[in-house]
PDB file of C-alpha atoms in Angstrom:
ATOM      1  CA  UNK A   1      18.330 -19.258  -5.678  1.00 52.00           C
ATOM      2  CA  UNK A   2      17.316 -18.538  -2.068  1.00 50.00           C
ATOM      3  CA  UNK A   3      18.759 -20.781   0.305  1.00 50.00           C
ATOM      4  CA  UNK A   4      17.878 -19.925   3.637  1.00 47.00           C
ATOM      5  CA  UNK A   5      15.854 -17.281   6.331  1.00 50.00           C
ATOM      6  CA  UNK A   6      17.655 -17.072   9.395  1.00 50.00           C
ATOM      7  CA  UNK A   7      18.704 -15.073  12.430  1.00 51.00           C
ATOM      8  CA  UNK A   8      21.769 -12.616  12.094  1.00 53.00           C
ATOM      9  CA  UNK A   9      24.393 -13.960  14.186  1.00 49.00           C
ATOM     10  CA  UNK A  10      26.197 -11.257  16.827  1.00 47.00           C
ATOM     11  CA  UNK A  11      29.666 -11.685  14.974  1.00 40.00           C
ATOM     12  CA  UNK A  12      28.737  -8.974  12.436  1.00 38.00           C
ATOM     13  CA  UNK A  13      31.532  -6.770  11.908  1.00 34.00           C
ATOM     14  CA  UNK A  14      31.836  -4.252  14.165  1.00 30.00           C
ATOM     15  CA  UNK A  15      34.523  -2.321  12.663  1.00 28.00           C
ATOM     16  CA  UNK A  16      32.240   0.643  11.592  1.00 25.00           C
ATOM     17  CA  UNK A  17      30.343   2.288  13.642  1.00 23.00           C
ATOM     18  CA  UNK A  18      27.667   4.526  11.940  1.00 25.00           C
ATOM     19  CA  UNK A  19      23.899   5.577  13.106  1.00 23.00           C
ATOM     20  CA  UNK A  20      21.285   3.855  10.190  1.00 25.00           C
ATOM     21  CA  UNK A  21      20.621   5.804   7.696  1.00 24.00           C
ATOM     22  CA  UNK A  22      17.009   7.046   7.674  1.00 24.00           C
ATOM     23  CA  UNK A  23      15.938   6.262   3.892  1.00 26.00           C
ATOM     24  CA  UNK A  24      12.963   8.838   2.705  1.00 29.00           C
ATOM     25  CA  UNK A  25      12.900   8.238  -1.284  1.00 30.00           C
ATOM     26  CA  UNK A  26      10.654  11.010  -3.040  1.00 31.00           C
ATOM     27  CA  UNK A  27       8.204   9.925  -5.944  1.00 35.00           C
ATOM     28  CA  UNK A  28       8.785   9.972  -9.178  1.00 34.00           C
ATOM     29  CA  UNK A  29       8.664  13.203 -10.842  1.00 35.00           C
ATOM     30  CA  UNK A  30       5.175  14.226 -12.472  1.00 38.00           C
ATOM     31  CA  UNK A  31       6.870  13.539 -16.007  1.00 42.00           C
ATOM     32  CA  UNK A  32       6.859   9.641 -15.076  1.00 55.00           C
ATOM     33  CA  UNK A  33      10.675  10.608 -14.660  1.00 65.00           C
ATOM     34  CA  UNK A  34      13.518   8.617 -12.694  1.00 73.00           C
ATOM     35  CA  UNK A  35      12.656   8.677  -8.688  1.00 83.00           C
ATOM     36  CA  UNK A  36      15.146  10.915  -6.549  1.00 92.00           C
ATOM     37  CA  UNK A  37      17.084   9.151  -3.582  1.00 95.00           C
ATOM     38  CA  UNK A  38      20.002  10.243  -1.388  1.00 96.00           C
ATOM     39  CA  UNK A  39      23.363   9.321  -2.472  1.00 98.00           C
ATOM     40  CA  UNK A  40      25.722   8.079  -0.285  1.00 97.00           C
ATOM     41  CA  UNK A  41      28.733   9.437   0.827  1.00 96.00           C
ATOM     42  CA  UNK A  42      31.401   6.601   1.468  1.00 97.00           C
ATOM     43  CA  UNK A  43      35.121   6.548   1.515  1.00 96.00           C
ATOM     44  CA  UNK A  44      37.297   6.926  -2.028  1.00 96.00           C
ATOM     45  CA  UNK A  45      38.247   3.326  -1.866  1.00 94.00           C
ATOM     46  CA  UNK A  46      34.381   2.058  -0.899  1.00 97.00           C
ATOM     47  CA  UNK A  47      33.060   4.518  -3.736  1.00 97.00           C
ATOM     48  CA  UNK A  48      35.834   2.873  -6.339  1.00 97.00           C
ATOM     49  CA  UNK A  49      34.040  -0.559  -5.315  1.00 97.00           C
ATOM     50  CA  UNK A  50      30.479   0.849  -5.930  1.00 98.00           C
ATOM     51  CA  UNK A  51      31.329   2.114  -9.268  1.00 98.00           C
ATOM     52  CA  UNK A  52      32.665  -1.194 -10.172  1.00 98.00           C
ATOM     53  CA  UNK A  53      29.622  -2.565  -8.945  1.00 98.00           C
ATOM     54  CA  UNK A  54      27.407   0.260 -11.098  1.00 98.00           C
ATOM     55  CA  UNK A  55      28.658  -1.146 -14.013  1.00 98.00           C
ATOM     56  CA  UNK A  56      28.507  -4.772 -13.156  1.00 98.00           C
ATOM     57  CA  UNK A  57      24.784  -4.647 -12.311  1.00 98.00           C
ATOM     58  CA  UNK A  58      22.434  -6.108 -14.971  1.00 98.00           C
ATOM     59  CA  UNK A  59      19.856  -4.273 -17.457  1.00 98.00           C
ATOM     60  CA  UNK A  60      17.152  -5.667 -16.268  1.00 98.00           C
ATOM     61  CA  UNK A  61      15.735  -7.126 -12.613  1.00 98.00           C
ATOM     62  CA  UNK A  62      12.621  -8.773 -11.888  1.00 97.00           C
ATOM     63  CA  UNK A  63      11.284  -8.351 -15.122  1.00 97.00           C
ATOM     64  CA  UNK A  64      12.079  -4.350 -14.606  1.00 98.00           C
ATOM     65  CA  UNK A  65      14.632  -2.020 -17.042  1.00 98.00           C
ATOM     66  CA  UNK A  66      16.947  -0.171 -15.370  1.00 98.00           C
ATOM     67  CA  UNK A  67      15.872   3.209 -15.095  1.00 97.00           C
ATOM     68  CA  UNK A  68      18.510   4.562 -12.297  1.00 97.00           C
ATOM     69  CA  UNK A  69      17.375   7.815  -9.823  1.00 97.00           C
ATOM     70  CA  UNK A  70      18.250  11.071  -9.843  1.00 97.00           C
ATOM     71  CA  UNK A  71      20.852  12.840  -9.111  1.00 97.00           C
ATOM     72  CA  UNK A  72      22.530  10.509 -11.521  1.00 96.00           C
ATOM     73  CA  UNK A  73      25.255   8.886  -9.604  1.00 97.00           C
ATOM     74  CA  UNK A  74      27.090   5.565  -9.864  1.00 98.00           C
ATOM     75  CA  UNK A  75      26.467   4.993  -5.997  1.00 98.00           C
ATOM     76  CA  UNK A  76      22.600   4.418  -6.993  1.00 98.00           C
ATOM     77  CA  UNK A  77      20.914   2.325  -9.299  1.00 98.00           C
ATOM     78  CA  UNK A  78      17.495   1.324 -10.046  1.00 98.00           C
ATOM     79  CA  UNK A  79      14.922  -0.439 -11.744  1.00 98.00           C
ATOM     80  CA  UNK A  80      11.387   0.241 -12.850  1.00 97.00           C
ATOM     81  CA  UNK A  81      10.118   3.888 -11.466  1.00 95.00           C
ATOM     82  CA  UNK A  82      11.133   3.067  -8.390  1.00 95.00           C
ATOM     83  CA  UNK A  83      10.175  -0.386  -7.579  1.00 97.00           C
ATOM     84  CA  UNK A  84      13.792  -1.412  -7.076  1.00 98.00           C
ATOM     85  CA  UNK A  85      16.858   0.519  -5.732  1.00 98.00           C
ATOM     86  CA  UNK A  86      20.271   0.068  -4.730  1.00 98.00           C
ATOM     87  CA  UNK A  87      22.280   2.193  -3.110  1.00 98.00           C
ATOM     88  CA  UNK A  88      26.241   1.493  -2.515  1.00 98.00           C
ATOM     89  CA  UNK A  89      28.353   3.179   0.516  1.00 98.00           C
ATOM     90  CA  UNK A  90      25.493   3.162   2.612  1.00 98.00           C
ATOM     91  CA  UNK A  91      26.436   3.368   6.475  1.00 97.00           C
ATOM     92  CA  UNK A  92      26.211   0.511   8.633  1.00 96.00           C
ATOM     93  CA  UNK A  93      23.069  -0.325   9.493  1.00 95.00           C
ATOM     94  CA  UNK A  94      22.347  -0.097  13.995  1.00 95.00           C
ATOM     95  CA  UNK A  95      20.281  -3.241  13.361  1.00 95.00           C
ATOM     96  CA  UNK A  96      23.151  -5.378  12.451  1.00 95.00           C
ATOM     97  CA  UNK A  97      24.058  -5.173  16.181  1.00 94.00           C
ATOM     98  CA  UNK A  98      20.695  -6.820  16.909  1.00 95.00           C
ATOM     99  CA  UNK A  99      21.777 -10.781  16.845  1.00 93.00           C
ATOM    100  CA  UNK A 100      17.661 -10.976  16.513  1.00 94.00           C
ATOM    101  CA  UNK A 101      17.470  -9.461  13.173  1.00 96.00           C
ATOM    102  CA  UNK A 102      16.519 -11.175  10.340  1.00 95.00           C
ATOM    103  CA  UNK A 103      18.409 -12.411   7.446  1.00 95.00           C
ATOM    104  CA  UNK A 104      18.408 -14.102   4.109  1.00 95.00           C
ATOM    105  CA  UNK A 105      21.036 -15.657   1.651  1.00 95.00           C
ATOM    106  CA  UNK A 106      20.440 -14.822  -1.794  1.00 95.00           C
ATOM    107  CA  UNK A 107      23.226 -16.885  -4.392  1.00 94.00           C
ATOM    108  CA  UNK A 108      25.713 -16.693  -1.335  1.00 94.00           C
ATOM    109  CA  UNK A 109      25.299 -13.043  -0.579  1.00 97.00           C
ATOM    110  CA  UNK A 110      23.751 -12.750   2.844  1.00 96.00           C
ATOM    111  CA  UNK A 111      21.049  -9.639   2.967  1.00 97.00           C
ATOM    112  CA  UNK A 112      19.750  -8.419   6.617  1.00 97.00           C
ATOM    113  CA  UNK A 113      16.093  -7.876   6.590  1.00 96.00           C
ATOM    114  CA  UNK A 114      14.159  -4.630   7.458  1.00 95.00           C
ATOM    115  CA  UNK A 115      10.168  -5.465   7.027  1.00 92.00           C
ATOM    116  CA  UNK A 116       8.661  -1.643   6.119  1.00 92.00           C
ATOM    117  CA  UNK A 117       5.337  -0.602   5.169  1.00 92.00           C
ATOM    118  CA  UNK A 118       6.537   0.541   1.660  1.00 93.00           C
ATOM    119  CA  UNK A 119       8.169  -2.705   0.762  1.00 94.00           C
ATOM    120  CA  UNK A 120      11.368  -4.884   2.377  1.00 96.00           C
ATOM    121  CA  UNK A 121      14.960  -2.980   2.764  1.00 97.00           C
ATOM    122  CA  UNK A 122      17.626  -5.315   2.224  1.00 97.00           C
ATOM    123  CA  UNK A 123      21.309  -4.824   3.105  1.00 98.00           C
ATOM    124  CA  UNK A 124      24.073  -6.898   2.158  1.00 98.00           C
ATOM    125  CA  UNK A 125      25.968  -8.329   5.165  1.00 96.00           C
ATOM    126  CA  UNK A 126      29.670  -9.608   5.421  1.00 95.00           C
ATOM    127  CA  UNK A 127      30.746  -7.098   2.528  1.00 96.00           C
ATOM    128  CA  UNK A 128      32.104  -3.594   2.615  1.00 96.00           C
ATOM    129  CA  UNK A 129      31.279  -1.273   1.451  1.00 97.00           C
ATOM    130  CA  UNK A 130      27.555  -1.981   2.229  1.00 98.00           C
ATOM    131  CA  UNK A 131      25.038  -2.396  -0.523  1.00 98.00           C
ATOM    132  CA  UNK A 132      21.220  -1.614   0.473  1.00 98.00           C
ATOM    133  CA  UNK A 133      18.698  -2.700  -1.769  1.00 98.00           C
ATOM    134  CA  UNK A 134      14.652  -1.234  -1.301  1.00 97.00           C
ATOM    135  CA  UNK A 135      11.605  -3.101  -2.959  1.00 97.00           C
ATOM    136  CA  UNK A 136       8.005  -2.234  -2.865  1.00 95.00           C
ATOM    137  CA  UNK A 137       5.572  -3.729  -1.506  1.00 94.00           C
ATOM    138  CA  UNK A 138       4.622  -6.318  -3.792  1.00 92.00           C
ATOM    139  CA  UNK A 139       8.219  -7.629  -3.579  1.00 91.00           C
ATOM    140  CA  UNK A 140       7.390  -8.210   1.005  1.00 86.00           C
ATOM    141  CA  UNK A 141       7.897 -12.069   0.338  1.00 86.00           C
ATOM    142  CA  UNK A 142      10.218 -12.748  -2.832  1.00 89.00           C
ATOM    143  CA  UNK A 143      13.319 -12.173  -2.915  1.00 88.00           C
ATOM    144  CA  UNK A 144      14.324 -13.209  -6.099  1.00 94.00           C
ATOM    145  CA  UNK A 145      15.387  -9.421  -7.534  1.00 97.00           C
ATOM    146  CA  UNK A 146      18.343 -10.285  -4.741  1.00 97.00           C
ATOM    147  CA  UNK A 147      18.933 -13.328  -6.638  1.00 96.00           C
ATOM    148  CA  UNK A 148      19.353 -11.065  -9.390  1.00 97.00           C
ATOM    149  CA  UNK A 149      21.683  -9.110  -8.059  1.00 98.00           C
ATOM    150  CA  UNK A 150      23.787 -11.419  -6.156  1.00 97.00           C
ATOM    151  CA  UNK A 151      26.534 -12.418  -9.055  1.00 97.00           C
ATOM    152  CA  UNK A 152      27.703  -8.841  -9.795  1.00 98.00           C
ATOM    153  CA  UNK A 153      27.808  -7.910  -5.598  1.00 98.00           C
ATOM    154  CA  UNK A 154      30.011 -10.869  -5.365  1.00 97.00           C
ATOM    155  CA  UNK A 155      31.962 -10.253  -7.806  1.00 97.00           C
ATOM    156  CA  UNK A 156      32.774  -6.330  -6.737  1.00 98.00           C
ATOM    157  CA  UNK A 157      31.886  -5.792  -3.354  1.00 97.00           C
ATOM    158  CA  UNK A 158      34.818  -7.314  -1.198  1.00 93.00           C
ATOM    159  CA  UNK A 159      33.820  -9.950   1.790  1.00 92.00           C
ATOM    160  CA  UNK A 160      34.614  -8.389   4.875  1.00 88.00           C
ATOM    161  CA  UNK A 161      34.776 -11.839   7.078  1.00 80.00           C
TER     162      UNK A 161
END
């Protein structure tokens, strides 16, 4: 259930400092395969939270089977051919600074919002490590696959307020 849209508030964490992470997601492979995305790189103890998370995450979101990207990695996960992905251990985000950006709360996990021409980028505030979630398009104005996903990131992705 989607609560609210508001602004970010400037009390962020500001503990980690990291430039954003530039996300450039090839197509799927000409077999109708599994799309390839970067994996992250975080800490042991942030990657022991992600795999938790991996396994937590349900089989199906928005309708979509999970059909995770390659290289096969339990800091990725994904649904459709690409429609939906999550990546865990992400870096900060820079526009978490910005008490301007936008935000949403999705089953009391608070997502910052990054409007893109290819569809919204979501990442999960007040939790380490972070959790960055990618739509397309047709997903610019529902954000019920967050919804989705909110119960298992609250369950394994610690609150960092």
């Amino acid at each position: 259930m989607i609560r609210s849209r508001r602004r970010l508030s400037g009390r962020l964490p500001v503990r980690l400092t990291a430039v954003a992470l530039l996300w450039a997601a090839a197509g799927c492979s000409g077999t109708g395969g599994a799309p390839s995305v970067p994996v992250p790189s975080p800490p042991a103890a942030e990657a022991a939270a992600c795999r938790a998370l991996y396994k937590a995450l349900p089989k199906t979101v928005a309708d979509l089977g999970r059909n995770d990207p390659e290289p096969h990695s339990e800091l990725t996960a994904g649904w459709g051919d690409g429609e939906i992905v999550l990546r865990c251990g992400v870096p900060r985000p820079a526009l978490m600074d910005d008490p301007q950006a936008k935000g949403v709360d999705a089953d009391g996990v608070n997502w910052m919002v990054e409007e893109r021409d290819s569809g919204p980028r979501f990442t999960a505030t007040y939790r380490e490590p972070y959790v960055e979630v990618t739509m397309d398009s047709r997903f610019a104005h529902d954000v019920t696959p967050l919804a989705q996903l909110a119960a298992s990131v609250a369950k394994t992705i610690p609150s960092s307020v």
